[in-house]
PDB file of C-alpha atoms in Angstrom:
ATOM      1  CA  ILE A   2      -2.398 254.519 -83.092  1.00 38.00           C
ATOM      2  CA  VAL A   3      -5.509 256.727 -83.047  1.00 37.00           C
ATOM      3  CA  ALA A   4      -3.326 259.744 -82.286  1.00 36.00           C
ATOM      4  CA  SER A   5      -1.102 258.851 -85.235  1.00 37.00           C
ATOM      5  CA  ILE A   6      -4.106 258.704 -87.547  1.00 36.00           C
ATOM      6  CA  THR A   7      -5.269 262.142 -86.375  1.00 33.00           C
ATOM      7  CA  PHE A   8      -1.787 263.584 -86.828  1.00 32.00           C
ATOM      8  CA  MET A   9      -1.516 262.188 -90.352  1.00 38.00           C
ATOM      9  CA  SER A  10      -5.081 263.027 -91.369  1.00 38.00           C
ATOM     10  CA  GLY A  11      -3.854 265.337 -94.127  1.00 39.00           C
ATOM     11  CA  PHE A  12      -2.682 262.217 -95.966  1.00 42.00           C
ATOM     12  CA  CYS A  13      -6.127 260.601 -95.762  1.00 47.00           C
ATOM     13  CA  ARG A  14      -9.473 260.972 -97.439  1.00 39.00           C
ATOM     14  CA  ALA A  15     -12.784 260.280 -95.802  1.00 39.00           C
ATOM     15  CA  ALA A  16     -13.723 256.609 -96.005  1.00 40.00           C
ATOM     16  CA  ASP A  17     -16.580 254.330 -95.039  1.00 46.00           C
ATOM     17  CA  ARG A  18     -16.267 252.304 -91.874  1.00 68.00           C
ATOM     18  CA  GLU A  19     -15.642 249.063 -93.796  1.00 90.00           C
ATOM     19  CA  LEU A  20     -12.035 247.948 -94.049  1.00 95.00           C
ATOM     20  CA  LEU A  21     -10.281 248.121 -97.402  1.00 96.00           C
ATOM     21  CA  LEU A  22      -7.609 245.426 -97.688  1.00 97.00           C
ATOM     22  CA  PHE A  23      -4.894 245.605-100.349  1.00 96.00           C
ATOM     23  CA  ALA A  24      -3.590 242.034-100.608  1.00 95.00           C
ATOM     24  CA  ALA A  25      -1.167 240.379-103.004  1.00 90.00           C
ATOM     25  CA  VAL A  26      -2.893 238.150-105.515  1.00 88.00           C
ATOM     26  CA  ALA A  27      -0.391 235.471-104.469  1.00 86.00           C
ATOM     27  CA  SER A  28      -2.377 235.092-101.238  1.00 92.00           C
ATOM     28  CA  LYS A  29      -5.860 235.405-102.770  1.00 93.00           C
ATOM     29  CA  ILE A  30      -7.161 231.913-101.940  1.00 94.00           C
ATOM     30  CA  PRO A  31      -6.511 231.935 -98.167  1.00 96.00           C
ATOM     31  CA  VAL A  32      -7.297 235.652 -97.817  1.00 97.00           C
ATOM     32  CA  GLU A  33     -10.769 235.188 -99.302  1.00 97.00           C
ATOM     33  CA  GLU A  34     -11.484 232.510 -96.705  1.00 97.00           C
ATOM     34  CA  LEU A  35      -9.985 234.611 -93.901  1.00 97.00           C
ATOM     35  CA  VAL A  36     -12.147 237.592 -94.870  1.00 97.00           C
ATOM     36  CA  LYS A  37     -15.299 235.471 -94.867  1.00 97.00           C
ATOM     37  CA  ASN A  38     -14.508 233.951 -91.464  1.00 96.00           C
ATOM     38  CA  PHE A  39     -13.482 237.301 -89.953  1.00 96.00           C
ATOM     39  CA  GLU A  40     -16.664 239.033 -91.114  1.00 94.00           C
ATOM     40  CA  GLU A  41     -18.840 236.296 -89.636  1.00 93.00           C
ATOM     41  CA  LYS A  42     -16.922 236.356 -86.367  1.00 93.00           C
ATOM     42  CA  ASN A  43     -16.572 240.111 -85.871  1.00 91.00           C
ATOM     43  CA  LYS A  44     -19.393 241.658 -87.939  1.00 90.00           C
ATOM     44  CA  ILE A  45     -16.824 243.938 -89.566  1.00 92.00           C
ATOM     45  CA  LYS A  46     -16.916 244.112 -93.371  1.00 94.00           C
ATOM     46  CA  VAL A  47     -13.598 243.688 -95.186  1.00 96.00           C
ATOM     47  CA  VAL A  48     -13.320 244.538 -98.889  1.00 96.00           C
ATOM     48  CA  PRO A  49     -10.286 242.842-100.451  1.00 96.00           C
ATOM     49  CA  ASN A  50      -8.494 244.333-103.433  1.00 94.00           C
ATOM     50  CA  PHE A  51      -6.064 241.863-105.031  1.00 94.00           C
ATOM     51  CA  GLY A  52      -3.179 242.693-107.340  1.00 89.00           C
ATOM     52  CA  ALA A  53       0.573 242.902-107.785  1.00 87.00           C
ATOM     53  CA  SER A  54       2.311 244.223-104.667  1.00 87.00           C
ATOM     54  CA  GLY A  55       3.870 247.229-106.389  1.00 87.00           C
ATOM     55  CA  MET A  56       0.685 248.228-108.175  1.00 88.00           C
ATOM     56  CA  MET A  57      -1.299 248.106-104.937  1.00 90.00           C
ATOM     57  CA  LEU A  58       1.283 250.249-103.194  1.00 92.00           C
ATOM     58  CA  ALA A  59       0.906 252.828-105.952  1.00 91.00           C
ATOM     59  CA  GLN A  60      -2.891 252.692-105.613  1.00 92.00           C
ATOM     60  CA  ILE A  61      -2.757 253.366-101.870  1.00 93.00           C
ATOM     61  CA  GLU A  62      -0.333 256.232-102.390  1.00 90.00           C
ATOM     62  CA  MET A  63      -2.336 257.845-105.186  1.00 91.00           C
ATOM     63  CA  ALA A  64      -5.874 257.317-103.869  1.00 89.00           C
ATOM     64  CA  LYS A  65      -4.923 257.868-100.223  1.00 89.00           C
ATOM     65  CA  LYS A  66      -7.401 255.165 -99.271  1.00 90.00           C
ATOM     66  CA  GLY A  67      -7.021 251.763 -97.681  1.00 94.00           C
ATOM     67  CA  ASP A  68      -6.713 250.214 -94.247  1.00 96.00           C
ATOM     68  CA  ILE A  69      -4.383 247.202 -94.559  1.00 97.00           C
ATOM     69  CA  TYR A  70      -1.460 246.472 -96.883  1.00 97.00           C
ATOM     70  CA  PHE A  71      -0.538 242.790 -97.311  1.00 96.00           C
ATOM     71  CA  PRO A  72       2.045 242.436-100.112  1.00 92.00           C
ATOM     72  CA  ALA A  73       3.789 239.258-101.258  1.00 85.00           C
ATOM     73  CA  SER A  74       7.237 240.530-100.358  1.00 81.00           C
ATOM     74  CA  SER A  75       8.968 242.320 -97.536  1.00 82.00           C
ATOM     75  CA  ASP A  76      10.729 244.421-100.201  1.00 82.00           C
ATOM     76  CA  PHE A  77       7.514 246.316-100.877  1.00 86.00           C
ATOM     77  CA  MET A  78       6.955 246.790 -97.151  1.00 90.00           C
ATOM     78  CA  VAL A  79      10.317 248.562 -97.021  1.00 88.00           C
ATOM     79  CA  LYS A  80       9.247 250.851 -99.879  1.00 88.00           C
ATOM     80  CA  ALA A  81       5.896 251.556 -98.225  1.00 91.00           C
ATOM     81  CA  LYS A  82       7.542 252.482 -94.918  1.00 91.00           C
ATOM     82  CA  LYS A  83      10.041 254.763 -96.638  1.00 91.00           C
ATOM     83  CA  ARG A  84       7.133 256.620 -98.262  1.00 92.00           C
ATOM     84  CA  GLY A  85       5.292 257.039 -94.965  1.00 93.00           C
ATOM     85  CA  ILE A  86       2.319 255.000 -96.151  1.00 93.00           C
ATOM     86  CA  LEU A  87       2.199 252.622 -93.164  1.00 95.00           C
ATOM     87  CA  LEU A  88       2.011 252.784 -89.394  1.00 94.00           C
ATOM     88  CA  GLU A  89       5.338 251.020 -88.940  1.00 89.00           C
ATOM     89  CA  THR A  90       4.672 249.705 -85.450  1.00 94.00           C
ATOM     90  CA  THR A  91       1.731 247.669 -86.764  1.00 96.00           C
ATOM     91  CA  GLU A  92       3.773 245.553 -89.211  1.00 95.00           C
ATOM     92  CA  ALA A  93       3.514 241.843 -88.426  1.00 95.00           C
ATOM     93  CA  ARG A  94       4.996 238.828 -90.192  1.00 95.00           C
ATOM     94  CA  ILE A  95       2.252 236.399 -91.132  1.00 96.00           C
ATOM     95  CA  VAL A  96       3.556 233.460 -93.218  1.00 96.00           C
ATOM     96  CA  TYR A  97       6.530 232.327 -95.326  1.00 95.00           C
ATOM     97  CA  ILE A  98       6.661 231.269 -98.992  1.00 95.00           C
ATOM     98  CA  VAL A  99       9.374 229.825-101.243  1.00 96.00           C
ATOM     99  CA  PRO A 100      10.113 230.491-104.948  1.00 96.00           C
ATOM    100  CA  SER A 101       9.458 227.476-107.162  1.00 98.00           C
ATOM    101  CA  ILE A 102       9.207 226.555-110.836  1.00 98.00           C
ATOM    102  CA  ILE A 103       5.618 226.415-112.082  1.00 98.00           C
ATOM    103  CA  VAL A 104       4.744 223.868-114.785  1.00 98.00           C
ATOM    104  CA  ARG A 105       1.642 222.297-116.283  1.00 97.00           C
ATOM    105  CA  LYS A 106       0.146 219.365-114.408  1.00 97.00           C
ATOM    106  CA  GLY A 107       2.237 216.263-114.967  1.00 97.00           C
ATOM    107  CA  ASN A 108       5.289 218.339-115.941  1.00 98.00           C
ATOM    108  CA  PRO A 109       5.194 217.317-119.644  1.00 97.00           C
ATOM    109  CA  HIS A 110       8.545 218.954-120.421  1.00 97.00           C
ATOM    110  CA  LYS A 111      10.268 217.143-117.518  1.00 98.00           C
ATOM    111  CA  ILE A 112      11.618 220.360-116.020  1.00 98.00           C
ATOM    112  CA  THR A 113      13.667 219.669-112.902  1.00 97.00           C
ATOM    113  CA  SER A 114      15.922 222.724-112.507  1.00 97.00           C
ATOM    114  CA  VAL A 115      16.308 226.411-113.234  1.00 98.00           C
ATOM    115  CA  ARG A 116      18.739 225.544-116.029  1.00 97.00           C
ATOM    116  CA  ASP A 117      16.047 223.481-117.736  1.00 98.00           C
ATOM    117  CA  LEU A 118      14.220 226.769-118.357  1.00 98.00           C
ATOM    118  CA  CYS A 119      16.969 227.538-120.895  1.00 98.00           C
ATOM    119  CA  LYS A 120      16.165 224.523-123.117  1.00 96.00           C
ATOM    120  CA  PRO A 121      15.715 225.548-126.786  1.00 96.00           C
ATOM    121  CA  GLY A 122      12.094 225.966-127.831  1.00 95.00           C
ATOM    122  CA  LEU A 123      10.647 226.187-124.326  1.00 97.00           C
ATOM    123  CA  LYS A 124       8.145 228.991-123.732  1.00 98.00           C
ATOM    124  CA  VAL A 125       8.691 230.583-120.318  1.00 98.00           C
ATOM    125  CA  VAL A 126       6.938 233.421-118.513  1.00 97.00           C
ATOM    126  CA  LEU A 127       7.608 235.536-115.446  1.00 96.00           C
ATOM    127  CA  ALA A 128       5.528 237.879-113.365  1.00 94.00           C
ATOM    128  CA  ASN A 129       6.378 241.497-114.166  1.00 92.00           C
ATOM    129  CA  PRO A 130       9.565 242.287-112.189  1.00 91.00           C
ATOM    130  CA  GLU A 131       8.679 245.980-112.087  1.00 87.00           C
ATOM    131  CA  SER A 132       5.497 245.477-110.077  1.00 83.00           C
ATOM    132  CA  ALA A 133       5.217 241.887-108.802  1.00 85.00           C
ATOM    133  CA  ALA A 134       7.244 240.640-105.856  1.00 85.00           C
ATOM    134  CA  ILE A 135       7.938 237.214-107.335  1.00 91.00           C
ATOM    135  CA  GLY A 136       8.877 238.808-110.653  1.00 91.00           C
ATOM    136  CA  LEU A 137      11.733 240.754-109.103  1.00 90.00           C
ATOM    137  CA  LEU A 138      12.803 237.800-106.966  1.00 92.00           C
ATOM    138  CA  SER A 139      12.784 235.597-110.096  1.00 95.00           C
ATOM    139  CA  VAL A 140      15.252 237.917-111.821  1.00 94.00           C
ATOM    140  CA  GLU A 141      17.445 237.957-108.718  1.00 93.00           C
ATOM    141  CA  LEU A 142      17.359 234.146-108.625  1.00 95.00           C
ATOM    142  CA  LEU A 143      18.084 233.726-112.340  1.00 96.00           C
ATOM    143  CA  GLU A 144      20.992 236.153-112.334  1.00 95.00           C
ATOM    144  CA  ALA A 145      22.553 234.270-109.422  1.00 95.00           C
ATOM    145  CA  ALA A 146      21.952 230.769-110.826  1.00 96.00           C
ATOM    146  CA  LEU A 147      22.772 231.200-114.529  1.00 97.00           C
ATOM    147  CA  ASP A 148      25.859 232.312-116.426  1.00 96.00           C
ATOM    148  CA  THR A 149      25.786 234.912-119.208  1.00 95.00           C
ATOM    149  CA  ASP A 150      25.053 232.438-122.011  1.00 97.00           C
ATOM    150  CA  GLU A 151      22.330 230.751-119.986  1.00 97.00           C
ATOM    151  CA  ILE A 152      20.698 234.107-119.259  1.00 95.00           C
ATOM    152  CA  LYS A 153      20.654 234.795-123.014  1.00 95.00           C
ATOM    153  CA  ALA A 154      19.076 231.385-123.656  1.00 97.00           C
ATOM    154  CA  PHE A 155      16.482 232.011-120.947  1.00 97.00           C
ATOM    155  CA  ARG A 156      15.597 235.426-122.322  1.00 95.00           C
ATOM    156  CA  LYS A 157      15.217 233.900-125.796  1.00 95.00           C
ATOM    157  CA  ASN A 158      12.575 231.601-124.284  1.00 97.00           C
ATOM    158  CA  LEU A 159      10.842 234.410-122.371  1.00 97.00           C
ATOM    159  CA  VAL A 160       7.618 235.105-124.242  1.00 96.00           C
ATOM    160  CA  THR A 161       5.904 237.619-121.946  1.00 95.00           C
ATOM    161  CA  TYR A 162       5.357 238.923-118.428  1.00 95.00           C
ATOM    162  CA  GLY A 163       2.175 238.374-116.457  1.00 93.00           C
ATOM    163  CA  GLU A 164       0.911 241.452-114.651  1.00 90.00           C
ATOM    164  CA  ASN A 165       1.037 239.442-111.419  1.00 89.00           C
ATOM    165  CA  VAL A 166       1.784 235.887-110.327  1.00 91.00           C
ATOM    166  CA  GLU A 167      -1.796 234.720-110.907  1.00 92.00           C
ATOM    167  CA  LYS A 168      -1.833 235.948-114.503  1.00 93.00           C
ATOM    168  CA  MET A 169       1.603 234.442-115.077  1.00 95.00           C
ATOM    169  CA  ALA A 170       0.357 231.081-113.782  1.00 96.00           C
ATOM    170  CA  ASN A 171      -2.791 231.321-115.913  1.00 96.00           C
ATOM    171  CA  LEU A 172      -0.654 231.501-119.052  1.00 97.00           C
ATOM    172  CA  ILE A 173       0.803 228.126-118.100  1.00 98.00           C
ATOM    173  CA  ALA A 174      -2.563 226.678-117.077  1.00 97.00           C
ATOM    174  CA  LEU A 175      -4.060 227.681-120.443  1.00 96.00           C
ATOM    175  CA  ASN A 176      -1.145 226.131-122.401  1.00 96.00           C
ATOM    176  CA  ASN A 177       0.105 229.518-123.595  1.00 96.00           C
ATOM    177  CA  ALA A 178       3.433 228.891-121.891  1.00 98.00           C
ATOM    178  CA  ASP A 179       5.367 225.871-120.648  1.00 98.00           C
ATOM    179  CA  ALA A 180       6.859 227.065-117.384  1.00 98.00           C
ATOM    180  CA  GLY A 181       7.599 230.043-115.155  1.00 98.00           C
ATOM    181  CA  ILE A 182       8.706 230.989-111.672  1.00 97.00           C
ATOM    182  CA  GLY A 183       6.198 231.548-108.885  1.00 96.00           C
ATOM    183  CA  TRP A 184       5.750 230.566-105.255  1.00 95.00           C
ATOM    184  CA  HIS A 185       5.302 227.031-103.981  1.00 97.00           C
ATOM    185  CA  THR A 186       1.740 228.103-103.156  1.00 96.00           C
ATOM    186  CA  THR A 187       0.924 229.362-106.678  1.00 95.00           C
ATOM    187  CA  PRO A 188      -0.782 226.084-107.754  1.00 96.00           C
ATOM    188  CA  ASN A 189      -3.495 226.784-105.149  1.00 93.00           C
ATOM    189  CA  ASN A 190      -5.201 228.874-107.844  1.00 85.00           C
ATOM    190  CA  SER A 191      -5.419 226.017-110.400  1.00 92.00           C
ATOM    191  CA  PRO A 192      -4.448 222.750-108.683  1.00 94.00           C
ATOM    192  CA  ASP A 193      -5.897 220.641-111.499  1.00 96.00           C
ATOM    193  CA  LYS A 194      -3.854 222.422-114.186  1.00 97.00           C
ATOM    194  CA  ILE A 195      -0.490 223.421-112.706  1.00 98.00           C
ATOM    195  CA  GLU A 196       2.016 222.200-110.139  1.00 98.00           C
ATOM    196  CA  PHE A 197       5.327 223.327-108.719  1.00 98.00           C
ATOM    197  CA  VAL A 198       8.834 221.912-109.054  1.00 98.00           C
ATOM    198  CA  LYS A 199      11.200 222.569-106.175  1.00 98.00           C
ATOM    199  CA  ILE A 200      14.276 224.643-106.953  1.00 98.00           C
ATOM    200  CA  ALA A 201      17.620 223.267-105.767  1.00 98.00           C
ATOM    201  CA  PRO A 202      18.737 224.850-102.478  1.00 97.00           C
ATOM    202  CA  GLU A 203      21.894 226.290-104.062  1.00 97.00           C
ATOM    203  CA  ASN A 204      19.763 228.188-106.609  1.00 97.00           C
ATOM    204  CA  ILE A 205      17.444 229.829-104.075  1.00 95.00           C
ATOM    205  CA  VAL A 206      18.852 233.167-102.990  1.00 93.00           C
ATOM    206  CA  ARG A 207      16.218 233.840-100.354  1.00 90.00           C
ATOM    207  CA  ALA A 208      12.818 232.798 -99.095  1.00 91.00           C
ATOM    208  CA  GLY A 209       9.949 235.227 -98.840  1.00 88.00           C
ATOM    209  CA  TYR A 210       7.636 236.209 -96.046  1.00 91.00           C
ATOM    210  CA  LEU A 211       4.304 237.984 -96.113  1.00 93.00           C
ATOM    211  CA  SER A 212       3.741 240.711 -93.576  1.00 94.00           C
ATOM    212  CA  ALA A 213       0.773 242.995 -93.051  1.00 97.00           C
ATOM    213  CA  ALA A 214       0.456 246.513 -91.652  1.00 97.00           C
ATOM    214  CA  VAL A 215      -2.166 249.161 -91.010  1.00 97.00           C
ATOM    215  CA  THR A 216      -1.921 252.055 -93.445  1.00 96.00           C
ATOM    216  CA  ALA A 217      -1.531 255.691 -92.459  1.00 95.00           C
ATOM    217  CA  CYS A 218      -4.821 256.257 -94.300  1.00 90.00           C
ATOM    218  CA  SER A 219      -6.863 253.855 -92.225  1.00 93.00           C
ATOM    219  CA  ALA A 220     -10.168 255.338 -91.101  1.00 88.00           C
ATOM    220  CA  ASP A 221     -10.246 252.824 -88.238  1.00 92.00           C
ATOM    221  CA  ALA A 222      -6.786 251.622 -87.258  1.00 94.00           C
ATOM    222  CA  ALA A 223      -8.127 249.607 -84.313  1.00 95.00           C
ATOM    223  CA  GLU A 224     -10.417 247.495 -86.487  1.00 95.00           C
ATOM    224  CA  ALA A 225      -7.713 247.128 -89.135  1.00 96.00           C
ATOM    225  CA  GLN A 226      -5.410 245.824 -86.410  1.00 97.00           C
ATOM    226  CA  LYS A 227      -8.105 243.300 -85.444  1.00 96.00           C
ATOM    227  CA  PHE A 228      -7.914 241.759 -88.914  1.00 97.00           C
ATOM    228  CA  ILE A 229      -4.124 241.495 -88.768  1.00 97.00           C
ATOM    229  CA  ASP A 230      -4.367 239.918 -85.337  1.00 97.00           C
ATOM    230  CA  TYR A 231      -6.919 237.460 -86.705  1.00 97.00           C
ATOM    231  CA  MET A 232      -4.576 236.429 -89.519  1.00 97.00           C
ATOM    232  CA  ARG A 233      -1.915 235.628 -86.911  1.00 96.00           C
ATOM    233  CA  SER A 234      -4.308 233.793 -84.601  1.00 97.00           C
ATOM    234  CA  PRO A 235      -4.396 229.963 -84.461  1.00 97.00           C
ATOM    235  CA  GLU A 236      -7.673 230.067 -86.402  1.00 97.00           C
ATOM    236  CA  GLY A 237      -6.209 232.291 -89.093  1.00 97.00           C
ATOM    237  CA  MET A 238      -2.983 230.313 -89.290  1.00 97.00           C
ATOM    238  CA  ALA A 239      -4.976 227.093 -89.766  1.00 98.00           C
ATOM    239  CA  VAL A 240      -6.384 228.602 -92.976  1.00 97.00           C
ATOM    240  CA  PHE A 241      -2.923 229.460 -94.264  1.00 97.00           C
ATOM    241  CA  LYS A 242      -1.607 226.007 -93.396  1.00 97.00           C
ATOM    242  CA  LYS A 243      -4.492 224.393 -95.286  1.00 96.00           C
ATOM    243  CA  PHE A 244      -3.067 226.048 -98.391  1.00 96.00           C
ATOM    244  CA  ASN A 245       0.546 225.015 -97.683  1.00 96.00           C
ATOM    245  CA  TYR A 246       1.918 228.296 -96.323  1.00 97.00           C
ATOM    246  CA  PHE A 247       4.706 228.055 -93.762  1.00 97.00           C
ATOM    247  CA  GLU A 248       4.139 229.466 -90.291  1.00 96.00           C
ATOM    248  CA  ASN A 249       7.809 230.281 -89.623  1.00 95.00           C
ATOM    249  CA  SER A 250      11.207 230.402 -91.294  1.00 95.00           C
ATOM    250  CA  ALA A 251      12.198 226.990 -89.885  1.00 96.00           C
ATOM    251  CA  GLU A 252       9.378 225.341 -91.853  1.00 97.00           C
ATOM    252  CA  ALA A 253      10.437 227.192 -95.020  1.00 96.00           C
ATOM    253  CA  PHE A 254      14.084 226.189 -94.563  1.00 97.00           C
ATOM    254  CA  LYS A 255      13.100 222.555 -94.076  1.00 97.00           C
ATOM    255  CA  PHE A 256      11.174 222.674 -97.362  1.00 97.00           C
ATOM    256  CA  ILE A 257      14.121 224.287 -99.161  1.00 97.00           C
ATOM    257  CA  GLY A 258      16.706 221.972 -97.597  1.00 97.00           C
ATOM    258  CA  ALA A 259      18.920 224.832 -96.388  1.00 97.00           C
ATOM    259  CA  GLU A 260      18.763 228.066 -94.435  1.00 96.00           C
ATOM    260  CA  LYS A 261      18.390 231.147 -96.583  1.00 94.00           C
ATOM    261  CA  ILE A 262      18.112 234.911 -96.260  1.00 88.00           C
ATOM    262  CA  VAL A 263      14.585 236.097 -95.526  1.00 88.00           C
ATOM    263  CA  GLU A 264      15.231 239.750 -94.729  1.00 79.00           C
ATOM    264  CA  PRO A 265      14.355 242.431 -97.318  1.00 75.00           C
ATOM    265  CA  VAL A 266      16.900 243.106-100.063  1.00 74.00           C
ATOM    266  CA  GLU A 267      16.459 246.065-102.372  1.00 73.00           C
ATOM    267  CA  TYR A 268      17.498 244.346-105.588  1.00 77.00           C
ATOM    268  CA  LYS A 269      18.238 246.671-108.502  1.00 79.00           C
ATOM    269  CA  LEU A 270      16.519 245.618-111.715  1.00 79.00           C
ATOM    270  CA  SER A 271      18.726 246.007-114.792  1.00 78.00           C
ATOM    271  CA  GLY A 272      17.298 247.496-117.979  1.00 75.00           C
ATOM    272  CA  GLU A 273      17.211 244.235-119.915  1.00 81.00           C
ATOM    273  CA  TRP A 274      14.472 242.960-117.584  1.00 84.00           C
ATOM    274  CA  ASN A 275      12.088 245.857-118.051  1.00 70.00           C
ATOM    275  CA  ALA A 276       8.466 245.196-118.979  1.00 56.00           C
ATOM    276  CA  GLN A 277       9.153 245.433-122.708  1.00 53.00           C
ATOM    277  CA  ILE A 278      10.080 241.932-123.909  1.00 51.00           C
ATOM    278  CA  LYS A 279      12.919 242.185-126.425  1.00 42.00           C
TER     279      LYS A 279
END
């Protein structure tokens, strides 16, 4: 790994010894705890930068800084590897997550299915499908589950996109929207204000997994690898489990009620789903 860093040094800028972690905002709650525990245990400082998976990838590529990339979707890992931004041999699957409907606490609109998101007068939101992993997966899910008329009804209800899943969920928590699509772990951010509704197995096209990798820009690949190893350790996994993440695909499939695809799929976003709400 050290040799690889030296070979690719033209891609990198000088950096401090502390580790810069680019992590999906979807995993913010457990990652903050993991960082705290890791720093106390190893005396290595980790600076987390949270955001939408696509936006963070762009930041790493443009700034040529960062040690660890931890997006909310394997799709963005594929893009990062294609662009030569990661040390591919360091990629490790960490945990699994499942798309779910996000509603206000108590589910006042009695939403029980994806089709309920098409009800007249409902205000729905999505994470931006151009930059957020769950945003793109939401579009993929909706296009598979709904017919043409239902898609039109859904889009009539679509009031805005959140920059990332956290901002999408905040719109619901603050009563600016009635429902959206996030991960089953999204309510971790505001458990007193929002909750999830399971999506029927036949409407889930695939589950998601979160993997991490050392970047080609890492100033200390060995220490960056230590953090990834810590996330996968029993101690690290206990933190994820505390916040309802699944350790393996079998646990995710049991939650869904069926086996689903988990491998990356490069889904093409059609123009009608671009960031400009019509």
